Tab-separated table of C-alpha atoms and ligand atoms in Angstrom:
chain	number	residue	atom	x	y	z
A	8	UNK	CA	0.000	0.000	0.000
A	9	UNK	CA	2.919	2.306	0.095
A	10	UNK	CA	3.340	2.248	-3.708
A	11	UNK	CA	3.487	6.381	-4.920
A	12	UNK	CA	0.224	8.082	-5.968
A	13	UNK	CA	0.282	9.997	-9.227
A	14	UNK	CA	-1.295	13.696	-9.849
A	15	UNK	CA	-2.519	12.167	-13.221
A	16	UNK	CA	-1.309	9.183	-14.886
A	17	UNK	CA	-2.632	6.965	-17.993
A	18	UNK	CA	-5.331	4.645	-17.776
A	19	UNK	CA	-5.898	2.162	-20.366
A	20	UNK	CA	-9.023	1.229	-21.109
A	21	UNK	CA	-8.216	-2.359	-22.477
A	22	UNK	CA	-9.285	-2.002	-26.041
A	23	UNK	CA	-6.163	0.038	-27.386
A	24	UNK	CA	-4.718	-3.271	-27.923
A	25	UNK	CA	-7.227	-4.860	-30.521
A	26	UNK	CA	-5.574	-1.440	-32.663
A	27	UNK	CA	-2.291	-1.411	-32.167
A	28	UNK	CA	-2.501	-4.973	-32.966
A	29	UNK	CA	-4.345	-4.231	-36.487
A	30	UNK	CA	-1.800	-1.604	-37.144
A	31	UNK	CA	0.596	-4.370	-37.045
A	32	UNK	CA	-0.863	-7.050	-38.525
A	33	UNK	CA	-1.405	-4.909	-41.252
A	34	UNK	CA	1.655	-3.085	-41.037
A	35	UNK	CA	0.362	0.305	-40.608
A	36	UNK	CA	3.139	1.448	-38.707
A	37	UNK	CA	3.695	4.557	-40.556
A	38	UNK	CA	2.540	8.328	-39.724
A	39	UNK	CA	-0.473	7.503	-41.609
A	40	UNK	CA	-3.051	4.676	-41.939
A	41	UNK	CA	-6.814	3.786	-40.622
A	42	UNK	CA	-5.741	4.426	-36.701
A	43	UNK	CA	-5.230	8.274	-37.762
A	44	UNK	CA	-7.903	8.529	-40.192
A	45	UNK	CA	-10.218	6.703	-37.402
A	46	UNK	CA	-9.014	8.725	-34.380
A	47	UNK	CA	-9.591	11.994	-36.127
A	48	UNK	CA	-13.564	11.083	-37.093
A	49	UNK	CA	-13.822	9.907	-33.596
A	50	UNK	CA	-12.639	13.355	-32.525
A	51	UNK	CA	-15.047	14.985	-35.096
A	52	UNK	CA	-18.280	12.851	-34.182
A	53	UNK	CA	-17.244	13.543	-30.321
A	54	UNK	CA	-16.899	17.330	-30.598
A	55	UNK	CA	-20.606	17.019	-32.300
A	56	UNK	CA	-19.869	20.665	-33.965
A	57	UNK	CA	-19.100	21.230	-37.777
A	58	UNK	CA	-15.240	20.769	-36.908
A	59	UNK	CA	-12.321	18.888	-38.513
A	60	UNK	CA	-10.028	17.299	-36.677
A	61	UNK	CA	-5.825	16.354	-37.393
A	62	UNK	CA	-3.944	14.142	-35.266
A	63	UNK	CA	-0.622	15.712	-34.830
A	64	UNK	CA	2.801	14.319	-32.572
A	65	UNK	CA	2.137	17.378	-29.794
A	66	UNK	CA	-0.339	19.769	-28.826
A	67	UNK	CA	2.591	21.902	-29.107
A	68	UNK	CA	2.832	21.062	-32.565
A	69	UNK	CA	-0.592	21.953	-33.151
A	70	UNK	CA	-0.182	25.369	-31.569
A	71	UNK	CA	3.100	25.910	-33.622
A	72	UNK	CA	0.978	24.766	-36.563
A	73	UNK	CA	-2.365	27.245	-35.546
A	74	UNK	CA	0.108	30.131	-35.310
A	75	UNK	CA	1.455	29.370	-38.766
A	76	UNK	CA	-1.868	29.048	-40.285
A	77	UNK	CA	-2.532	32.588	-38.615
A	78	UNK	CA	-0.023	33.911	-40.572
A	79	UNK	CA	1.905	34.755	-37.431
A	80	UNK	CA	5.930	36.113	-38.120
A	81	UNK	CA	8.661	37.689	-36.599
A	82	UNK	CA	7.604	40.393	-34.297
A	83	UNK	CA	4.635	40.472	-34.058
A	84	UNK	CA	2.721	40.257	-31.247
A	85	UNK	CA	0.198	37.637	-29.765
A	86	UNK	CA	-1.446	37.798	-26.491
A	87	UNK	CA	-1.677	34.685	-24.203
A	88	UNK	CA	-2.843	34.079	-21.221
A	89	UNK	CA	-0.265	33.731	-18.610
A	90	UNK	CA	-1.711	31.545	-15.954
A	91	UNK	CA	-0.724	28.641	-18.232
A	92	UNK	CA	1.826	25.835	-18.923
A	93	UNK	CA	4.654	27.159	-21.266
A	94	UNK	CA	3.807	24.914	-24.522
A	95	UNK	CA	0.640	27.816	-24.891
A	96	UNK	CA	3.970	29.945	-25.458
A	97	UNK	CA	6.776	28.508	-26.544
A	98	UNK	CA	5.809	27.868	-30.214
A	99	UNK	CA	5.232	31.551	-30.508
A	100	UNK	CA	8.821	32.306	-29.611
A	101	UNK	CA	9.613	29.475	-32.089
A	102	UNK	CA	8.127	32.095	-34.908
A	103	UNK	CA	10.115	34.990	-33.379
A	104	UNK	CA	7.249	36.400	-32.325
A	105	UNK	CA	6.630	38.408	-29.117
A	106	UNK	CA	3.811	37.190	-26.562
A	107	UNK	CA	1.931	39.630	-24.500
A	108	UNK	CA	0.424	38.034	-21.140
A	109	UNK	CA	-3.141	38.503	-20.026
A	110	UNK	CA	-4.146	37.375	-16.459
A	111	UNK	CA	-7.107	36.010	-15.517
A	112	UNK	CA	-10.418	36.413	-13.442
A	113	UNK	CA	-11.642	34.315	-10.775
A	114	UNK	CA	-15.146	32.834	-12.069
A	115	UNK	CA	-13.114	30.720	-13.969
A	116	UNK	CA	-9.280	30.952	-13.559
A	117	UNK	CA	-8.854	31.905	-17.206
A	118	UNK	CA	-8.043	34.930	-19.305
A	119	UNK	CA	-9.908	38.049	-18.285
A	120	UNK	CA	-12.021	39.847	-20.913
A	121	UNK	CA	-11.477	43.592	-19.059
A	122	UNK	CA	-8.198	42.906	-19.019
A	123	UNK	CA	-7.326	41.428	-22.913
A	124	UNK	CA	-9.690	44.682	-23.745
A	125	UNK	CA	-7.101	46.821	-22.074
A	126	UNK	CA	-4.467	44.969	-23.706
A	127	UNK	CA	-5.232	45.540	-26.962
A	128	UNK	CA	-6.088	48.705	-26.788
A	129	UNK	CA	-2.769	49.440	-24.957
A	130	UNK	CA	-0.717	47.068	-28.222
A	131	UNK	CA	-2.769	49.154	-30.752
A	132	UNK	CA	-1.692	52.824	-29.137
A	133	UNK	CA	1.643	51.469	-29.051
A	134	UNK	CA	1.433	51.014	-32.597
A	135	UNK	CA	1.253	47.193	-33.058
A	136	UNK	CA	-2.616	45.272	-33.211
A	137	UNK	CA	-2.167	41.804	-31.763
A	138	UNK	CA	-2.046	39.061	-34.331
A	139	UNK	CA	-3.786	36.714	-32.308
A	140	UNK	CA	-5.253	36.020	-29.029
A	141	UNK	CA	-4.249	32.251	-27.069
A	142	UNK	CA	-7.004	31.674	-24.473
A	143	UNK	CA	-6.831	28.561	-22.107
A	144	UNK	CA	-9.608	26.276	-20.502
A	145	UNK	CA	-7.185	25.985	-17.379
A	146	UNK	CA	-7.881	22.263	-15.515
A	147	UNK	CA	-10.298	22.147	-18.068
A	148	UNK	CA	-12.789	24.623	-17.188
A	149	UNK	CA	-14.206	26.626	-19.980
A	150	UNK	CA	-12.972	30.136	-20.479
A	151	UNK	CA	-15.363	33.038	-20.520
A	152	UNK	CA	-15.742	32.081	-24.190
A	153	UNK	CA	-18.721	34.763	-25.503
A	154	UNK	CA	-17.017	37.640	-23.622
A	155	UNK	CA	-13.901	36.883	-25.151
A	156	UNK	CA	-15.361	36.324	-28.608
A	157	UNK	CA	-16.918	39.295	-28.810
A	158	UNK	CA	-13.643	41.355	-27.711
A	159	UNK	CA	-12.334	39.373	-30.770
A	160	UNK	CA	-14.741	40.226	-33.143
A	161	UNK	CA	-15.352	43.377	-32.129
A	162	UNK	CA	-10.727	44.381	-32.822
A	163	UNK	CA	-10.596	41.536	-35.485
A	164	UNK	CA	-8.382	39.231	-33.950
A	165	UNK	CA	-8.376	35.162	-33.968
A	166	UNK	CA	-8.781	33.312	-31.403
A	167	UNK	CA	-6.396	30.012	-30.557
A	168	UNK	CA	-8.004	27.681	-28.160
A	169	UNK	CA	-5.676	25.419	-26.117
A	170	UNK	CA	-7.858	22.894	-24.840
A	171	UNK	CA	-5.046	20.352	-23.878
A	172	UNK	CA	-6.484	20.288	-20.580
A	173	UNK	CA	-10.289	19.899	-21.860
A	174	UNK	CA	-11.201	17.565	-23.853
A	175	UNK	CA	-15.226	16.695	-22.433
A	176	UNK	CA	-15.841	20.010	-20.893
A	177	UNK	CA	-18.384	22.089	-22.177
A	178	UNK	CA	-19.900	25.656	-21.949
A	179	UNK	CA	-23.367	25.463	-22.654
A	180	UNK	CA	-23.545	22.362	-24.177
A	181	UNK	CA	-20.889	23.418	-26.537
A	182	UNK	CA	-17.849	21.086	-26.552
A	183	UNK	CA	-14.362	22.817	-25.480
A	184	UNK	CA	-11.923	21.890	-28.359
A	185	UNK	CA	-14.027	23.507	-30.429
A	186	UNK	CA	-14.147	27.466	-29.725
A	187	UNK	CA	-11.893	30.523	-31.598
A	188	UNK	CA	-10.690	29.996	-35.407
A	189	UNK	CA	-8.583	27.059	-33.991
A	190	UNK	CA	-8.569	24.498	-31.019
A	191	UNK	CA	-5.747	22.542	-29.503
A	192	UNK	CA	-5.603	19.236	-28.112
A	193	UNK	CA	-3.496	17.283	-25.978
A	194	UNK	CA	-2.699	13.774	-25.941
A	195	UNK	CA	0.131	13.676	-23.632
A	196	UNK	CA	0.419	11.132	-20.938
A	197	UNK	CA	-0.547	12.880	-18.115
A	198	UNK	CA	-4.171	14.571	-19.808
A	199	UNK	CA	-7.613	13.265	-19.447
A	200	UNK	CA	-6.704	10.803	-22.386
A	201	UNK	CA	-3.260	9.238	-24.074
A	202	UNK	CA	-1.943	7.983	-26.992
A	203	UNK	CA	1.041	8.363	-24.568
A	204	UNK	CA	2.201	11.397	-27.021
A	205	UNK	CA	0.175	13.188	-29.157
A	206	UNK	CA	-1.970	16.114	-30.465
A	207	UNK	CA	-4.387	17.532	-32.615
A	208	UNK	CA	-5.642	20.521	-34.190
A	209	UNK	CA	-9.063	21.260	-34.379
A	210	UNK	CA	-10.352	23.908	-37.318
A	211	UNK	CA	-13.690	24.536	-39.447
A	212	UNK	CA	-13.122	23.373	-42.562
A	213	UNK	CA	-12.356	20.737	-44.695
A	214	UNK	CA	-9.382	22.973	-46.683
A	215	UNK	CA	-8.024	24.509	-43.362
A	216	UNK	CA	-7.464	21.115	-42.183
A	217	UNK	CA	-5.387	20.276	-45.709
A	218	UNK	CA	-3.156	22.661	-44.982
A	219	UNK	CA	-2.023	21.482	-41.742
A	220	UNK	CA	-1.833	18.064	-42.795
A	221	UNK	CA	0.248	19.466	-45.514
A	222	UNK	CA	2.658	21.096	-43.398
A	223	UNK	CA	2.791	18.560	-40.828
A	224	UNK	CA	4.140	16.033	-43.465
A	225	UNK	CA	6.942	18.135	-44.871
A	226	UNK	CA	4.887	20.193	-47.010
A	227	UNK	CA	5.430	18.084	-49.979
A	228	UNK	CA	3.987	19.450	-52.937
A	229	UNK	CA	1.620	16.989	-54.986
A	230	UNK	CA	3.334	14.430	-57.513
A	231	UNK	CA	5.714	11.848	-56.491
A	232	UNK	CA	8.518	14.007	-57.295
A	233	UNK	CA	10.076	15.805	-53.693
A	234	UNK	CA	9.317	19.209	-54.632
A	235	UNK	CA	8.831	21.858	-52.284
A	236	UNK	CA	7.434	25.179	-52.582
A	237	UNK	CA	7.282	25.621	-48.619
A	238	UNK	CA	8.875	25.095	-45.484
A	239	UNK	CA	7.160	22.179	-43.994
A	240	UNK	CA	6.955	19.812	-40.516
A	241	UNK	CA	7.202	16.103	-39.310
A	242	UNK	CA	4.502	16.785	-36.753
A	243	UNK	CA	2.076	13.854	-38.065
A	244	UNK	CA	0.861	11.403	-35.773
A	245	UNK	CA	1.618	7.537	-36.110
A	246	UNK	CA	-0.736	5.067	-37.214
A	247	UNK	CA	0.105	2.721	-33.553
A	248	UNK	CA	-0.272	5.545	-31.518
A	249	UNK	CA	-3.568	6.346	-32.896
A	250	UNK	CA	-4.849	3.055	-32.180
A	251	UNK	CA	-3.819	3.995	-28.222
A	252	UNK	CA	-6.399	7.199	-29.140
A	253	UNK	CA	-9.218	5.197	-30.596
A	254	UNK	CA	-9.567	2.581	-27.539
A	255	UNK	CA	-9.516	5.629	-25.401
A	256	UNK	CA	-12.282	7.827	-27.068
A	257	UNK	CA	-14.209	4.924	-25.577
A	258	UNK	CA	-14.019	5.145	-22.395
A	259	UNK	CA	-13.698	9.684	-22.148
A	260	UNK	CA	-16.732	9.910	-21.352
A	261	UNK	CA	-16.343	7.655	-18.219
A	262	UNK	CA	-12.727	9.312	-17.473
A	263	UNK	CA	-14.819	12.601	-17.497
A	264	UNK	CA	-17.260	11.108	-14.968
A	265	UNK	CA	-14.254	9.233	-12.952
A	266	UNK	CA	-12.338	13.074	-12.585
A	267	UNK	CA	-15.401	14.609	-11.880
A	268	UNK	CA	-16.226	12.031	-8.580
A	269	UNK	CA	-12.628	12.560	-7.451
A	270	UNK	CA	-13.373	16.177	-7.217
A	271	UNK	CA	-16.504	15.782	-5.895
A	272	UNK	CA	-15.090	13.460	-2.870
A	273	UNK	CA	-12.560	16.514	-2.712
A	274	UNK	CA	-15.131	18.859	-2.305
A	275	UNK	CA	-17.236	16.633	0.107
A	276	UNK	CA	-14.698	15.652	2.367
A	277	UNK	CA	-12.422	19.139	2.831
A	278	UNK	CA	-14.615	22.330	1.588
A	279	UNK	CA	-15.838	22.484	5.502
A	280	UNK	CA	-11.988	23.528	5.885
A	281	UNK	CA	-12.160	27.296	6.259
A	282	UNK	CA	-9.004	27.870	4.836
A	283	UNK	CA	-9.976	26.266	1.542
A	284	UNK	CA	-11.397	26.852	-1.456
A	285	UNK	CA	-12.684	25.279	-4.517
A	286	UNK	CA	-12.949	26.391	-7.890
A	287	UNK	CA	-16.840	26.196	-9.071
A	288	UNK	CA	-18.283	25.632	-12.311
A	289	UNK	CA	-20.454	29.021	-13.170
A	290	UNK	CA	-23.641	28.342	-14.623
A	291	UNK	CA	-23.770	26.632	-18.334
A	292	UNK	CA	-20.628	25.789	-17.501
A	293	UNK	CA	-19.537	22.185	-17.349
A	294	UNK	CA	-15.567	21.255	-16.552
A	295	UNK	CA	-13.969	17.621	-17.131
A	296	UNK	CA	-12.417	18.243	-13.896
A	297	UNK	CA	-9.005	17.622	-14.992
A	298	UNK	CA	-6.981	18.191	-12.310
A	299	UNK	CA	-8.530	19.420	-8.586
A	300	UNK	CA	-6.761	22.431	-7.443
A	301	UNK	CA	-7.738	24.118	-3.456
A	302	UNK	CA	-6.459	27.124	-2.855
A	303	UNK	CA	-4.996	27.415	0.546
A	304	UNK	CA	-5.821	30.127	2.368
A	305	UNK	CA	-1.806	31.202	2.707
A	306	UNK	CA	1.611	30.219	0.930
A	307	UNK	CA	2.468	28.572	4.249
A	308	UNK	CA	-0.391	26.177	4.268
A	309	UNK	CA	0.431	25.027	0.518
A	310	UNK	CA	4.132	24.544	0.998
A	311	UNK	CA	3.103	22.711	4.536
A	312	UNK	CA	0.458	20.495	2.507
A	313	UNK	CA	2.537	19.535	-0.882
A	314	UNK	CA	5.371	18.440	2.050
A	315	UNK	CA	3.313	16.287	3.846
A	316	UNK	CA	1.628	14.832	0.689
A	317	UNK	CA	4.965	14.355	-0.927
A	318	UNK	CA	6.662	12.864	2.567
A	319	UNK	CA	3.522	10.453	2.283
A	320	UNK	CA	4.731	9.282	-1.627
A	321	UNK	CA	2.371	11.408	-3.287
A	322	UNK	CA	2.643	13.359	-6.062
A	323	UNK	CA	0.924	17.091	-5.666
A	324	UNK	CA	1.975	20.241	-7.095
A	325	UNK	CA	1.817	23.943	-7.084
A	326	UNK	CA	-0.942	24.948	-9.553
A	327	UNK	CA	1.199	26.436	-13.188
A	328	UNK	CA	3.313	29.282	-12.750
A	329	UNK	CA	2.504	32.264	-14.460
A	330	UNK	CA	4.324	32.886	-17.898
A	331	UNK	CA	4.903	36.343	-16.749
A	332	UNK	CA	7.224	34.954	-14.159
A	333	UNK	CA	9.076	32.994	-15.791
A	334	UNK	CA	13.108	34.224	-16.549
A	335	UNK	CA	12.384	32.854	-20.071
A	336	UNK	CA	9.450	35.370	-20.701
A	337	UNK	CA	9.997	38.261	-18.226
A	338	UNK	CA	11.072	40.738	-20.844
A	339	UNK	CA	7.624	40.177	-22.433
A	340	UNK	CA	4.434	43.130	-21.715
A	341	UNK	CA	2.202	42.124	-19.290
A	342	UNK	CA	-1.179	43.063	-18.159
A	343	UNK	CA	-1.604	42.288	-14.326
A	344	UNK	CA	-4.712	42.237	-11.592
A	345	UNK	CA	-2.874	39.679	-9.341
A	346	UNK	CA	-5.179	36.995	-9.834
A	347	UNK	CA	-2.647	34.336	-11.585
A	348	UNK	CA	0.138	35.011	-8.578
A	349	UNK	CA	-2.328	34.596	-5.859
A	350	UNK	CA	-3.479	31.014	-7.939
A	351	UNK	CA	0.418	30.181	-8.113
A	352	UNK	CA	1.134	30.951	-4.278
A	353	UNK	CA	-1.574	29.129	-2.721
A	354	UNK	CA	-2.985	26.724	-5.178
A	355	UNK	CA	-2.409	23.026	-4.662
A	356	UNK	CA	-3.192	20.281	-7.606
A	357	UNK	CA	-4.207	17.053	-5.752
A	358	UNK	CA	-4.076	13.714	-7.774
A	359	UNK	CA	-7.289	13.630	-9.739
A	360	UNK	CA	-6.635	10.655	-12.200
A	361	UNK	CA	-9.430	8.663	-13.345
A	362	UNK	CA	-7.574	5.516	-11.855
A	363	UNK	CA	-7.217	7.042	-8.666
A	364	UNK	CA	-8.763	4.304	-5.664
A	365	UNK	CA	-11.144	5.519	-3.209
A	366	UNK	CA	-8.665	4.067	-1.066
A	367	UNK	CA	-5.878	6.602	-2.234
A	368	UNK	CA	-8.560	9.610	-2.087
A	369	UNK	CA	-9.127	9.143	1.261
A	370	UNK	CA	-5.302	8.768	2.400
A	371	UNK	CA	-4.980	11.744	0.658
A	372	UNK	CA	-8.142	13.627	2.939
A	373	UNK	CA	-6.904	12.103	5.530
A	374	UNK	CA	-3.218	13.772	5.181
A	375	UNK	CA	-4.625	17.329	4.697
A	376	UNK	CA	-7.506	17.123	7.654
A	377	UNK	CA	-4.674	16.160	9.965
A	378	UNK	CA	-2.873	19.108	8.731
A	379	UNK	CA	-5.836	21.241	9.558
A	380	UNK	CA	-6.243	18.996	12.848
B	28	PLP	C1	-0.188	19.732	-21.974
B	28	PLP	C2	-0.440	21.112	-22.441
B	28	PLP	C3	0.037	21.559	-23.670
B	28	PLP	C4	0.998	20.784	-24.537
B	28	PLP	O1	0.574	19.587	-25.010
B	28	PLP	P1	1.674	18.481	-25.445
B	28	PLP	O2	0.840	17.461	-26.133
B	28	PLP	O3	2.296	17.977	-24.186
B	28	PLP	O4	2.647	19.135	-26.348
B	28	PLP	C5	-0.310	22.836	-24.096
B	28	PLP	N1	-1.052	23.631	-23.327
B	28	PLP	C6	-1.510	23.251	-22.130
B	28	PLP	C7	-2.353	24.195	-21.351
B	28	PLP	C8	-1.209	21.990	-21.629
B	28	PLP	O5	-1.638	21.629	-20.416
């Protein structure tokens, strides 16, 4: 019983064998075959909107590929959201670009319409209109999504949503992954599902979804000749590790509902605790729960709690540090209200895999009432 609890590791659901297994047997091994074509209309039918879907090696790859498709360049300017994990960044830097960080409001821990309306009003004085905006659904609750479309509309600027951390949350019965002129996913092997590494991007239409295949795949112009009239990518994903994807799109739903109880028992067992909080959903909103974050009441509490989780061989963590913070990105503008810094002082993520034993939840509650005797 002393084996280490994970924040969030995979979880097979038994079936990804039977595809792997076809993938050999018919020696689809190759970045292409029926596991990719498969996954993506899995992805498609389970985002129920008019979207199309391609399976890529990263969701960083898909943002790199989003910004590309955005027409994003050297110096310009896109704004992200800084309460974030640095793949929503990094790919812009890859473009020589310059990223502007918006912080977030506390209905739902993501990027803060009054403040990205500031923000581009401030870029566009200073002479430069934002190229695009990157807006997160942070532990996979839903952003403020109309506010910040409307902001978009109303300047003319795309949207980029990274839903690595959402795939089966909704706002309003809208599917996350779906939002802005492009979504993100993640496949990585500690999100809600695996194909132990992978992507995709998500877009809204048939051509738009060409084009990334396109450049994902070296950018190899038609014709069996190896002619090139652009610079191109090897960001495809495998045929085997899209069979991983397919037996897993059977069971999200479940994983969804599994994440959701563990936050629940969270909730049940420690929101009495004065001196923490939980994150709620806001109405028509509808998270998959990724991970559970409390917020402590103080930085003392959290460092106290993630040492006697982690003396006790489990695995918690401070919630993201803000981009703004980082030494990588500190030379970058910022727009501020405190709200991300206060999240990355006192926030805690506690395990919240859909594996996760009612056993293990309850060592865990256990650990943090003592705390708070
Ligand atoms: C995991 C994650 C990514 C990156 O996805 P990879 O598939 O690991 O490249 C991007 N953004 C956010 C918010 C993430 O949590």
């Amino acid at each position: 019983m002393n084996s280490k609890i994970w924040l969030s590791s995979p979880h097979m659901s038994g079936q990804e064998d039977k595809f792997i297994s076809e993938a050999f047997a018919t020696n689809w091994i190759a970045p292409l075959g029926p596991n990719v074509n498969g996954f993506e209309q899995d992805l498609e039918t389970y985002l129920e909107q008019e979207v199309h879907v391609a399976a890529l090696t990263t969701g960083t790859a898909a943002i790199h590929l989003a910004l590309i498709l955005l027409n994003v360049t050297r110096n310009d300017e896109v704004i992200c959201q800084t309460k974030t994990f640095a793949a929503s960044v990094n790919p812009v830097c890859y473009l020589g670009a310059k990223p502007v960080f918006v912080d977030s409001e506390l209905d739902t821990w993501n990027m803060c319409p009054v403040l990205l309306k500031q923000a581009i009003e401030d870029r566009i004085q200073k002479g430069k209109k934002p190229k695009a905006i990157i807006v997160i659904n942070l532990y996979g609750m839903p952003h403020k999504v109309k506010e910040i479309e409307n902001i978009s509309k109303e300047y003319q600027i795309p949207i980029l949503e990274d839903s690595a951390e959402a795939l089966g949350s909704s706002y309003f019965n809208r599917k996350c992954g779906t939002f802005g002129d492009f979504s993100v996913l993640s496949f990585n092997g500690n999100k809600i599902i695996t194909t132990s590494g992978g992507g995709a991007l998500v877009s809204h239409s048939k051509n738009t979804k060409n084009k990334t295949v396109f450049l994902a795949t070296q950018a190899k112009d038609p014709g069996i000749e190896y002619a090139h009239s652009s610079i191109g990518y090897n960001y495809r994903m495998s045929n085997v590790l899209a069979g991983i994807g397919r037996g897993q799109m059977q069971v999200l739903d479940n994983y969804v509902n599994l994440r959701r109880a563990n936050h629940q028992y969270y909730f049940k067992h420690l929101n009495y605790i004065d001196d923490i909080s939980f994150l709620n959903e806001p109405e028509g909103y509808f998270s998959n729960r990724w991970l559970t974050v409390i917020v402590l009441k103080t930085n003392k509490m959290r460092e106290d709690l993630l040492r006697a989780l982690n003396n006790n061989n489990i695995e918690a963590r401070p919630s993201w540090k803000p981009m703004h913070l980082q030494t990588v990105f500190e030379q970058f503008p910022s727009y501020l209200n405190g709200v991300s810094e206060d999240l990355y002082k006192n926030g805690l993520c506690l395990p919240s895999g859909s594996n996760l034993t009612t056993q293990e939840l309850d060592k865990i509650v256990k650990i943090i009432k003592q705390y708070f005797g």
